[in-house]
CSV table of C-alpha atoms and ligand atoms in Angstrom, one decimal:
chain,number,residue,atom,x,y,z
A,1,MET,CA,34.6,-11.5,48.8
A,2,ASN,CA,37.8,-12.4,47.0
A,3,LYS,CA,39.5,-9.7,45.0
A,4,LEU,CA,41.9,-12.0,43.1
A,5,THR,CA,41.6,-12.5,39.4
A,6,PRO,CA,40.7,-16.1,38.4
A,7,GLU,CA,44.0,-16.5,36.7
A,8,LEU,CA,45.8,-17.8,39.8
A,9,TYR,CA,43.1,-20.5,40.3
A,10,LYS,CA,43.1,-21.5,36.7
A,11,ARG,CA,46.9,-22.0,36.9
A,12,ASN,CA,46.6,-23.9,40.1
A,13,ARG,CA,44.0,-26.3,38.5
A,14,ALA,CA,46.2,-26.7,35.4
A,15,LYS,CA,49.2,-27.7,37.6
A,16,LEU,CA,47.0,-30.2,39.5
A,17,VAL,CA,45.5,-32.0,36.5
A,18,LYS,CA,49.0,-32.7,35.2
A,19,PHE,CA,49.6,-35.0,38.2
A,20,LEU,CA,46.4,-37.1,37.7
A,21,LYS,CA,46.6,-40.6,36.2
A,22,PRO,CA,44.9,-40.8,32.8
A,23,ASP,CA,41.1,-41.0,32.8
A,24,SER,CA,40.8,-39.9,36.3
A,25,VAL,CA,38.4,-37.7,38.1
A,26,ALA,CA,39.3,-35.5,41.0
A,27,ILE,CA,36.6,-34.3,43.5
A,28,ILE,CA,37.4,-31.4,45.9
A,29,CYS,CA,34.8,-30.2,48.5
A,30,SER,CA,34.4,-27.1,50.6
A,31,ALA,CA,34.5,-26.9,54.3
A,32,THR,CA,31.1,-27.2,56.1
A,33,HIS,CA,29.7,-24.2,57.9
A,34,SER,CA,30.1,-25.3,61.5
A,35,LEU,CA,27.7,-24.5,64.3
A,36,ARG,CA,28.8,-22.5,67.2
A,37,THR,CA,25.9,-23.5,69.3
A,38,ARG,CA,22.6,-25.1,68.3
A,39,SER,CA,21.3,-23.1,65.3
A,40,LEU,CA,23.9,-20.3,65.1
A,41,TYR,CA,27.1,-20.6,63.1
A,42,ASN,CA,30.8,-19.9,63.5
A,43,GLU,CA,32.3,-17.4,61.0
A,44,TYR,CA,32.8,-19.4,57.8
A,45,ARG,CA,36.3,-20.4,56.7
A,46,GLN,CA,36.6,-22.1,53.4
A,47,SER,CA,38.9,-25.2,53.1
A,48,SER,CA,42.3,-24.1,52.0
A,49,ASN,CA,42.3,-26.6,49.1
A,50,MET,CA,39.1,-25.1,47.8
A,51,ILE,CA,40.5,-21.6,48.0
A,52,TYR,CA,43.6,-22.8,46.3
A,53,LEU,CA,41.7,-24.2,43.3
A,54,THR,CA,38.7,-21.9,43.0
A,55,GLY,CA,38.8,-18.9,45.3
A,56,VAL,CA,35.2,-19.5,46.1
A,57,MET,CA,34.6,-18.7,49.8
A,58,GLN,CA,31.1,-20.3,50.1
A,59,GLU,CA,29.9,-23.5,51.7
A,60,GLU,CA,28.4,-26.4,49.7
A,61,THR,CA,30.8,-25.9,46.9
A,62,VAL,CA,32.3,-28.9,45.0
A,63,LEU,CA,34.9,-28.9,42.2
A,64,ILE,CA,35.1,-31.7,39.7
A,65,LEU,CA,38.1,-32.1,37.5
A,66,PHE,CA,38.0,-34.8,34.8
A,67,PRO,CA,40.7,-33.5,32.3
A,68,GLY,CA,40.6,-36.6,30.1
A,69,HIS,CA,36.8,-36.7,29.6
A,70,PRO,CA,35.9,-36.7,25.9
A,71,LYS,CA,33.3,-34.1,26.4
A,72,GLN,CA,34.4,-30.6,27.3
A,73,GLU,CA,31.5,-29.9,29.6
A,74,PHE,CA,32.6,-32.6,32.0
A,75,ARG,CA,36.2,-31.6,32.3
A,76,GLU,CA,35.9,-28.9,34.8
A,77,VAL,CA,32.7,-28.3,36.7
A,78,LEU,CA,31.9,-26.3,39.8
A,79,PHE,CA,28.8,-27.0,41.9
A,80,ILE,CA,27.5,-24.2,44.2
A,81,ARG,CA,24.6,-23.7,46.5
A,82,TYR,CA,21.3,-22.5,45.1
A,83,THR,CA,19.8,-19.5,46.9
A,84,ASP,CA,16.2,-20.3,47.5
A,85,ASP,CA,13.8,-17.8,49.1
A,86,LYS,CA,14.4,-19.2,52.6
A,87,THR,CA,18.2,-18.8,52.3
A,88,LEU,CA,17.7,-15.3,50.9
A,89,THR,CA,15.6,-14.4,53.9
A,90,TRP,CA,17.9,-15.9,56.6
A,91,GLU,CA,21.4,-15.6,55.1
A,92,GLY,CA,21.1,-13.3,52.2
A,93,HIS,CA,22.7,-13.4,48.8
A,94,LYS,CA,24.8,-16.4,47.7
A,95,HIS,CA,26.8,-16.5,44.5
A,96,THR,CA,25.0,-16.7,41.2
A,97,LYS,CA,26.5,-19.2,38.7
A,98,HIS,CA,27.9,-16.2,36.8
A,99,GLU,CA,29.6,-14.8,39.9
A,100,ALA,CA,31.1,-18.1,40.8
A,101,ALA,CA,32.4,-18.4,37.2
A,102,ILE,CA,34.0,-15.0,37.4
A,103,ILE,CA,35.7,-15.7,40.8
A,104,SER,CA,37.0,-19.2,39.9
A,105,GLY,CA,37.5,-19.0,36.2
A,106,VAL,CA,35.4,-22.3,35.9
A,107,ASP,CA,33.0,-21.7,33.0
A,108,ASN,CA,30.7,-24.6,33.8
A,109,VAL,CA,28.9,-23.9,37.1
A,110,LYS,CA,25.9,-26.0,38.3
A,111,TRP,CA,23.7,-26.1,41.4
A,112,SER,CA,24.7,-28.5,44.1
A,113,SER,CA,21.4,-30.3,43.9
A,114,ASP,CA,22.5,-31.7,40.5
A,115,LEU,CA,25.7,-33.1,42.0
A,116,PRO,CA,24.6,-36.7,42.8
A,117,ALA,CA,23.2,-37.3,39.3
A,118,PHE,CA,26.3,-35.8,37.8
A,119,LEU,CA,28.6,-38.0,39.9
A,120,LYS,CA,26.7,-41.1,38.9
A,121,LYS,CA,27.3,-40.3,35.3
A,122,ILE,CA,31.0,-39.7,35.5
A,123,ILE,CA,32.5,-41.8,38.3
A,124,GLU,CA,31.7,-45.1,36.6
A,125,ASN,CA,33.6,-43.9,33.5
A,126,ALA,CA,36.7,-43.0,35.4
A,127,SER,CA,39.7,-45.3,35.9
A,128,TYR,CA,40.6,-43.6,39.2
A,129,VAL,CA,38.7,-41.3,41.6
A,130,TYR,CA,40.9,-38.8,43.5
A,131,LEU,CA,39.4,-37.7,46.8
A,132,GLU,CA,40.4,-35.6,49.8
A,133,MET,CA,40.2,-38.4,52.4
A,134,GLY,CA,40.5,-36.2,55.4
A,135,ASP,CA,44.3,-36.3,55.2
A,136,GLU,CA,44.6,-32.5,55.0
A,137,TRP,CA,43.9,-32.8,58.7
A,138,PRO,CA,45.9,-34.2,61.6
A,139,SER,CA,45.0,-37.9,61.8
A,140,ASN,CA,43.2,-37.4,65.1
A,141,ASP,CA,40.8,-34.9,63.5
A,142,MET,CA,40.4,-36.6,60.2
A,143,SER,CA,37.1,-38.2,61.0
A,144,ILE,CA,35.3,-34.9,61.9
A,145,SER,CA,36.3,-33.2,58.6
A,146,ALA,CA,33.8,-32.7,55.9
A,147,SER,CA,36.2,-34.0,53.3
A,148,TYR,CA,36.6,-37.3,55.2
A,149,ARG,CA,32.8,-37.8,55.4
A,150,PHE,CA,32.4,-36.9,51.8
A,151,SER,CA,35.0,-39.3,50.6
A,152,GLU,CA,33.6,-42.1,52.9
A,153,ASP,CA,30.2,-41.5,51.3
A,154,ILE,CA,31.5,-41.7,47.8
A,155,LYS,CA,33.6,-44.8,48.6
A,156,SER,CA,30.5,-46.6,50.0
A,157,LYS,CA,28.3,-45.6,47.0
A,158,TYR,CA,30.9,-46.8,44.4
A,159,PRO,CA,32.7,-49.7,46.1
A,160,ALA,CA,34.0,-51.1,42.8
A,161,GLN,CA,36.0,-48.0,42.0
A,162,ARG,CA,39.7,-47.4,42.6
A,163,PHE,CA,40.4,-44.4,44.8
A,164,GLU,CA,43.5,-42.2,45.1
A,165,LYS,CA,44.5,-39.5,47.5
A,166,ILE,CA,44.4,-36.0,46.1
A,167,VAL,CA,45.8,-34.1,49.1
A,168,PRO,CA,49.4,-35.1,48.7
A,169,LEU,CA,49.3,-33.8,45.1
A,170,ILE,CA,47.8,-30.5,46.2
A,171,ASN,CA,50.3,-30.2,49.0
A,172,GLN,CA,53.2,-30.5,46.6
A,173,LEU,CA,51.8,-27.5,44.7
A,174,ARG,CA,50.9,-25.4,47.6
A,175,LEU,CA,54.4,-25.6,49.0
A,176,ILE,CA,55.7,-23.3,46.3
A,177,LYS,CA,54.1,-19.9,46.2
A,178,GLU,CA,53.9,-18.0,43.0
A,179,ASN,CA,54.3,-14.3,42.8
A,180,THR,CA,50.5,-13.6,43.0
A,181,GLU,CA,50.4,-15.6,46.3
A,182,ILE,CA,53.5,-13.9,47.7
A,183,GLU,CA,51.9,-10.5,47.0
A,184,ILE,CA,48.8,-11.5,48.9
A,185,ILE,CA,51.0,-12.8,51.8
A,186,LYS,CA,52.7,-9.4,51.8
A,187,GLU,CA,49.3,-7.7,52.0
A,188,ALA,CA,48.5,-9.8,55.1
A,189,ILE,CA,51.9,-9.0,56.6
A,190,HIS,CA,51.3,-5.3,55.9
A,191,VAL,CA,48.1,-5.3,58.0
A,192,THR,CA,49.8,-7.3,60.8
A,193,GLY,CA,52.9,-5.0,60.8
A,194,LYS,CA,50.9,-1.7,60.7
A,195,THR,CA,48.7,-3.0,63.5
A,196,PHE,CA,51.8,-3.9,65.6
A,197,CYS,CA,53.3,-0.5,65.2
A,198,GLU,CA,50.0,1.2,66.2
A,199,ILE,CA,49.5,-0.8,69.3
A,200,LEU,CA,53.1,-0.5,70.7
A,201,PRO,CA,52.5,2.9,72.4
A,202,LEU,CA,49.2,1.7,73.8
A,203,VAL,CA,50.8,-1.1,75.9
A,204,LYS,CA,51.1,0.0,79.5
A,205,PRO,CA,50.7,-1.4,83.1
A,206,GLY,CA,47.1,-1.7,84.3
A,207,ILE,CA,45.4,-2.5,81.0
A,208,TYR,CA,44.4,-6.1,80.3
A,209,GLU,CA,45.6,-8.6,77.7
A,210,TYR,CA,42.1,-8.4,76.1
A,211,ASP,CA,42.5,-4.6,75.7
A,212,VAL,CA,45.5,-5.3,73.5
A,213,GLU,CA,43.5,-8.1,71.7
A,214,ALA,CA,40.7,-5.6,71.1
A,215,GLU,CA,43.1,-3.1,69.6
A,216,ILE,CA,44.4,-5.7,67.2
A,217,SER,CA,41.0,-7.1,66.3
A,218,MET,CA,39.6,-3.6,65.7
A,219,ARG,CA,42.4,-2.8,63.3
A,220,PHE,CA,42.0,-6.1,61.4
A,221,ILE,CA,38.2,-5.5,61.0
A,222,LYS,CA,38.9,-2.0,59.8
A,223,ALA,CA,41.3,-3.4,57.2
A,224,GLU,CA,38.5,-4.7,55.1
A,225,LYS,CA,37.5,-7.3,57.8
A,226,CYS,CA,40.7,-9.3,57.8
A,227,PRO,CA,40.2,-12.4,59.9
A,228,HIS,CA,42.9,-13.5,62.4
A,229,ALA,CA,44.8,-16.3,60.7
A,230,TYR,CA,44.7,-18.0,64.1
A,231,LEU,CA,43.7,-17.2,67.7
A,232,PRO,CA,45.9,-14.4,68.8
A,233,ILE,CA,48.3,-15.0,71.7
A,234,ILE,CA,48.4,-12.0,74.1
A,235,ALA,CA,50.4,-13.4,76.9
A,236,SER,CA,51.9,-11.3,79.8
A,237,GLY,CA,54.1,-12.3,82.6
A,238,MET,CA,54.1,-16.0,83.4
A,239,ASN,CA,51.5,-16.5,80.6
A,240,SER,CA,54.3,-15.8,78.1
A,241,THR,CA,55.8,-19.2,79.0
A,242,ILE,CA,52.6,-21.0,77.7
A,243,LEU,CA,53.2,-21.6,74.0
A,244,HIS,CA,49.7,-21.4,72.8
A,245,TYR,CA,48.1,-19.2,75.5
A,246,ASN,CA,44.7,-17.9,74.3
A,247,PHE,CA,42.9,-16.8,77.4
A,248,ASN,CA,44.1,-13.2,77.0
A,249,ASN,CA,42.4,-12.1,80.2
A,250,ALA,CA,45.2,-11.1,82.6
A,251,GLU,CA,46.2,-7.6,83.8
A,252,LEU,CA,49.5,-6.3,82.5
A,253,ILE,CA,51.8,-5.8,85.4
A,254,ASN,CA,54.6,-3.2,85.5
A,255,GLY,CA,58.0,-4.9,85.0
A,256,ASP,CA,56.6,-8.0,83.2
A,257,LEU,CA,56.9,-8.8,79.5
A,258,LEU,CA,54.1,-9.1,77.0
A,259,LEU,CA,54.4,-11.8,74.3
A,260,LEU,CA,52.3,-11.1,71.2
A,261,ASP,CA,51.8,-13.8,68.5
A,262,PHE,CA,49.2,-12.8,65.9
A,263,GLY,CA,48.6,-12.4,62.2
A,264,ALA,CA,46.1,-11.2,59.7
A,265,GLU,CA,44.7,-13.4,57.0
A,266,LYS,CA,44.1,-11.9,53.5
A,267,SER,CA,42.2,-13.7,50.8
A,268,GLY,CA,42.8,-16.9,52.7
A,269,TYR,CA,46.6,-16.4,53.1
A,270,ALA,CA,48.1,-16.1,56.5
A,271,SER,CA,50.8,-14.0,58.2
A,272,ASP,CA,52.4,-15.0,61.4
A,273,LEU,CA,54.2,-12.5,63.7
A,274,SER,CA,55.6,-12.7,67.2
A,275,ARG,CA,57.1,-9.9,69.3
A,276,THR,CA,57.8,-9.5,73.0
A,277,LEU,CA,57.6,-6.1,74.7
A,278,PRO,CA,58.4,-4.7,78.1
A,279,ILE,CA,55.1,-3.6,79.7
A,280,SER,CA,56.8,-0.7,81.5
A,281,GLY,CA,58.3,0.5,78.2
A,282,LYS,CA,61.8,-0.5,79.2
A,283,PHE,CA,63.4,-4.0,79.4
A,284,THR,CA,65.1,-5.0,82.7
A,285,LYS,CA,68.7,-6.0,82.4
A,286,ARG,CA,67.9,-9.7,82.6
A,287,GLN,CA,65.0,-9.4,80.1
A,288,ALA,CA,67.3,-7.5,77.7
A,289,GLU,CA,70.0,-10.2,78.0
A,290,VAL,CA,67.5,-13.0,77.1
A,291,TYR,CA,65.9,-10.8,74.3
A,292,LYS,CA,69.3,-10.3,72.7
A,293,SER,CA,70.0,-14.0,72.8
A,294,VAL,CA,66.7,-14.8,71.0
A,295,LEU,CA,67.3,-12.0,68.5
A,296,ALA,CA,70.8,-13.2,67.8
A,297,ILE,CA,69.6,-16.7,67.2
A,298,MET,CA,66.8,-15.4,64.9
A,299,LYS,CA,69.3,-13.4,62.8
A,300,GLU,CA,71.6,-16.4,62.4
A,301,THR,CA,68.8,-18.8,61.7
A,302,LYS,CA,67.4,-16.6,58.9
A,303,LYS,CA,70.7,-16.9,57.1
A,304,LEU,CA,70.2,-20.7,57.0
A,305,MET,CA,66.8,-20.5,55.4
A,306,VAL,CA,68.3,-21.2,52.0
A,307,ILE,CA,67.5,-23.5,49.0
A,308,GLY,CA,68.5,-27.1,49.9
A,309,ASN,CA,68.1,-26.8,53.7
A,310,THR,CA,65.2,-28.5,55.7
A,311,ILE,CA,63.3,-27.7,58.9
A,312,ASP,CA,64.9,-30.7,60.5
A,313,LYS,CA,68.4,-29.4,59.8
A,314,LEU,CA,67.4,-25.9,60.8
A,315,ASN,CA,66.2,-27.2,64.2
A,316,GLU,CA,69.6,-29.0,64.6
A,317,SER,CA,71.5,-25.8,64.0
A,318,VAL,CA,69.2,-23.8,66.2
A,319,GLY,CA,69.7,-26.4,69.0
A,320,LEU,CA,73.5,-25.8,68.9
A,321,MET,CA,73.0,-22.0,69.0
A,322,MET,CA,70.5,-22.3,71.8
A,323,GLU,CA,73.0,-24.3,73.9
A,324,GLU,CA,75.6,-21.6,73.5
A,325,GLU,CA,73.1,-18.8,74.4
A,326,LEU,CA,71.7,-20.7,77.4
A,327,ILE,CA,75.2,-21.2,78.8
A,328,LYS,CA,75.8,-17.4,78.4
A,329,LEU,CA,72.5,-16.8,80.2
A,330,LYS,CA,73.7,-19.1,83.0
A,331,LEU,CA,70.7,-21.4,82.5
A,332,LEU,CA,72.7,-24.4,81.4
A,333,LYS,CA,76.2,-25.6,82.2
A,334,LYS,CA,78.7,-26.7,79.5
A,335,SER,CA,79.6,-29.7,81.6
A,336,ASP,CA,76.0,-30.9,81.8
A,337,ILE,CA,75.5,-30.4,78.1
A,338,LYS,CA,78.5,-32.7,77.4
A,339,LYS,CA,76.8,-35.5,79.4
A,340,GLN,CA,73.3,-34.9,78.0
A,341,ASP,CA,71.1,-37.5,76.3
A,342,LYS,CA,71.3,-36.5,72.7
A,343,GLU,CA,67.7,-37.6,72.1
A,344,ASN,CA,66.5,-35.3,74.8
A,345,PRO,CA,68.9,-32.3,74.9
A,346,LEU,CA,68.8,-30.0,77.9
A,347,TYR,CA,68.0,-26.9,76.0
A,348,ARG,CA,64.5,-28.4,75.5
A,349,LYS,CA,63.7,-27.2,79.0
A,350,TYR,CA,63.8,-23.6,77.8
A,351,TYR,CA,63.0,-24.1,74.1
A,352,MET,CA,60.4,-26.7,73.5
A,353,HIS,CA,59.1,-26.0,70.0
A,354,GLY,CA,60.4,-26.1,66.4
A,355,THR,CA,62.0,-23.0,64.8
A,356,SER,CA,60.0,-23.1,61.6
A,357,HIS,CA,56.8,-24.1,59.8
A,358,PHE,CA,55.5,-23.5,56.4
A,359,ILE,CA,53.1,-20.6,55.9
A,360,GLY,CA,50.4,-20.2,53.2
A,361,LEU,CA,46.7,-20.7,53.1
A,362,ASP,CA,47.1,-22.4,56.5
A,363,VAL,CA,49.2,-20.7,59.0
A,364,HIS,CA,50.8,-24.0,59.7
A,365,ASP,CA,50.8,-24.9,56.1
A,366,CYS,CA,51.3,-28.2,54.4
A,367,GLY,CA,54.9,-29.4,54.2
A,368,ASN,CA,56.9,-31.4,56.8
A,369,ARG,CA,60.3,-31.2,58.4
A,370,GLU,CA,62.0,-33.1,55.7
A,371,VAL,CA,60.8,-31.0,52.7
A,372,ILE,CA,63.9,-29.5,51.0
A,373,PHE,CA,63.6,-25.7,50.8
A,374,ALA,CA,63.1,-24.3,47.3
A,375,LYS,CA,62.5,-20.9,45.8
A,376,GLY,CA,59.0,-19.7,46.5
A,377,MET,CA,58.4,-21.4,49.9
A,378,VAL,CA,57.4,-19.2,52.8
A,379,LEU,CA,58.3,-20.3,56.4
A,380,SER,CA,58.3,-18.8,59.8
A,381,CYS,CA,61.5,-18.2,61.7
A,382,GLU,CA,60.6,-18.2,65.4
A,383,PRO,CA,63.1,-19.0,68.1
A,384,GLY,CA,62.2,-18.4,71.7
A,385,ILE,CA,63.4,-18.8,75.3
A,386,TYR,CA,60.9,-19.6,78.0
A,387,ILE,CA,62.1,-19.4,81.6
A,388,LYS,CA,59.3,-20.5,84.0
A,389,GLU,CA,61.4,-20.0,87.1
A,390,GLU,CA,62.0,-16.3,86.1
A,391,GLY,CA,58.3,-15.8,85.0
A,392,PHE,CA,58.8,-14.9,81.4
A,393,GLY,CA,59.1,-16.2,77.9
A,394,ILE,CA,60.4,-14.4,74.8
A,395,ARG,CA,59.6,-15.3,71.2
A,396,LEU,CA,60.4,-13.4,68.1
A,397,GLU,CA,59.0,-14.5,64.7
A,398,ASN,CA,59.2,-13.3,61.1
A,399,ASP,CA,58.0,-14.8,57.9
A,400,ILE,CA,60.8,-15.7,55.4
A,401,LEU,CA,60.6,-16.2,51.7
A,402,ILE,CA,63.0,-18.7,50.2
A,403,ASP,CA,64.8,-17.2,47.2
A,404,LYS,CA,68.4,-17.1,46.0
A,405,THR,CA,69.1,-15.5,49.3
A,406,PRO,CA,66.5,-15.5,52.1
A,407,ILE,CA,64.0,-12.6,52.0
A,408,ASP,CA,62.6,-11.5,55.3
A,409,LEU,CA,59.0,-10.4,54.5
A,410,MET,CA,58.8,-8.8,58.0
A,411,GLU,CA,62.1,-7.0,57.8
A,412,LYS,CA,60.4,-3.6,58.3
A,413,ILE,CA,58.5,-4.6,61.4
A,414,PRO,CA,60.4,-3.2,64.5
A,415,ILE,CA,62.3,-5.8,66.4
A,416,GLU,CA,65.5,-4.2,67.7
A,417,LEU,CA,65.4,-3.7,71.5
A,418,LYS,CA,66.1,0.0,71.4
A,419,GLU,CA,63.6,0.5,68.5
A,420,ILE,CA,60.9,-1.2,70.5
A,421,GLU,CA,61.6,0.9,73.6
A,422,GLU,CA,61.6,4.0,71.5
A,423,LEU,CA,58.3,3.3,69.8
A,424,MET,CA,56.7,2.5,73.2
A,425,ARG,CA,57.6,5.9,74.5
A,426,LYS,CA,55.6,7.7,71.8
B,1,MN,MN1,54.4,-19.4,63.9
């Protein structure tokens, strides 16, 4: 259940309708409840756009916005699932109309069974119909998304209508977080940070990656059942060189490193943390050297996360820093860098991902590499060095709020080498 007041969602809707062409209707639909196998479901995750506009975390929810409609009762309507006796028996309570109105701040709530008749009444009166056309998903996955199927259905039922994409408009808004949203992200970060500090002394040789995962998940569940914002990466030894390693099933070996990349989600908003620890409790000389390089790059990169910059430019700057550090670490030679193909720089062998992504309702939130940083944006800062031939990778990641000067929202979460070793001894 969402603890937020409806004020945030009301403001979000008010911002969105300003973007719509006159006499337009916008339709936003919830995520489907996906099956895990046959008749049993995955844990439900609402679509981020539905959370952004209503806060309703329930399937079969549809929001209709028709700000220019002459009749008040058509301007803002929320459709929710009716709880019949069978649903009550198998799934339990679903929102009443009143509850959905309290959460979302939409006064006019109807049952989803009334939606087709309602759409028929209003769509033909609208000059444009704004739909999520699946484009909140990567193009490969568009066709499996509920929003894509919904919009295809509407388009086929009303072929004479003019359709517009709503997702680019919502994305524009979601890029800038207002204070309420930043406070929620801070809550998610608090759960993540506290968990990290508590598990540090538990890491030791002989336990398994899943033991660490269990310690994290247990703490998230105890923190009012916070979901993971994404599958946690608990990667020891060679596994730490696999960027999105999720098996989390290897034994922790003395002398290896353990790379952790995990984050709690709160009221739909993500946090995203990466830290790398010595399993023995003490970094080897070589591990410490590489760790210091990654940390130095991170500190310099944070300073560049200022209004006016972009992820593209940030990556360019990090590329240059990376070259310098990789030379110091004797992984690259200056002479080779001078001759390198600029399109395919040599540092990519040891650093093959971007330094930053937007964070919000999605952990990899909307916003591309050309978006110009503005106050209120939240981004990750996550350099790494992965050395397959030496059997380890190091990634460090904090979440940064763009403001007059960059604000590190994870500043208090231990990261200094000595600090980490100290906390692991406890
Ligand atoms: Mn990240």
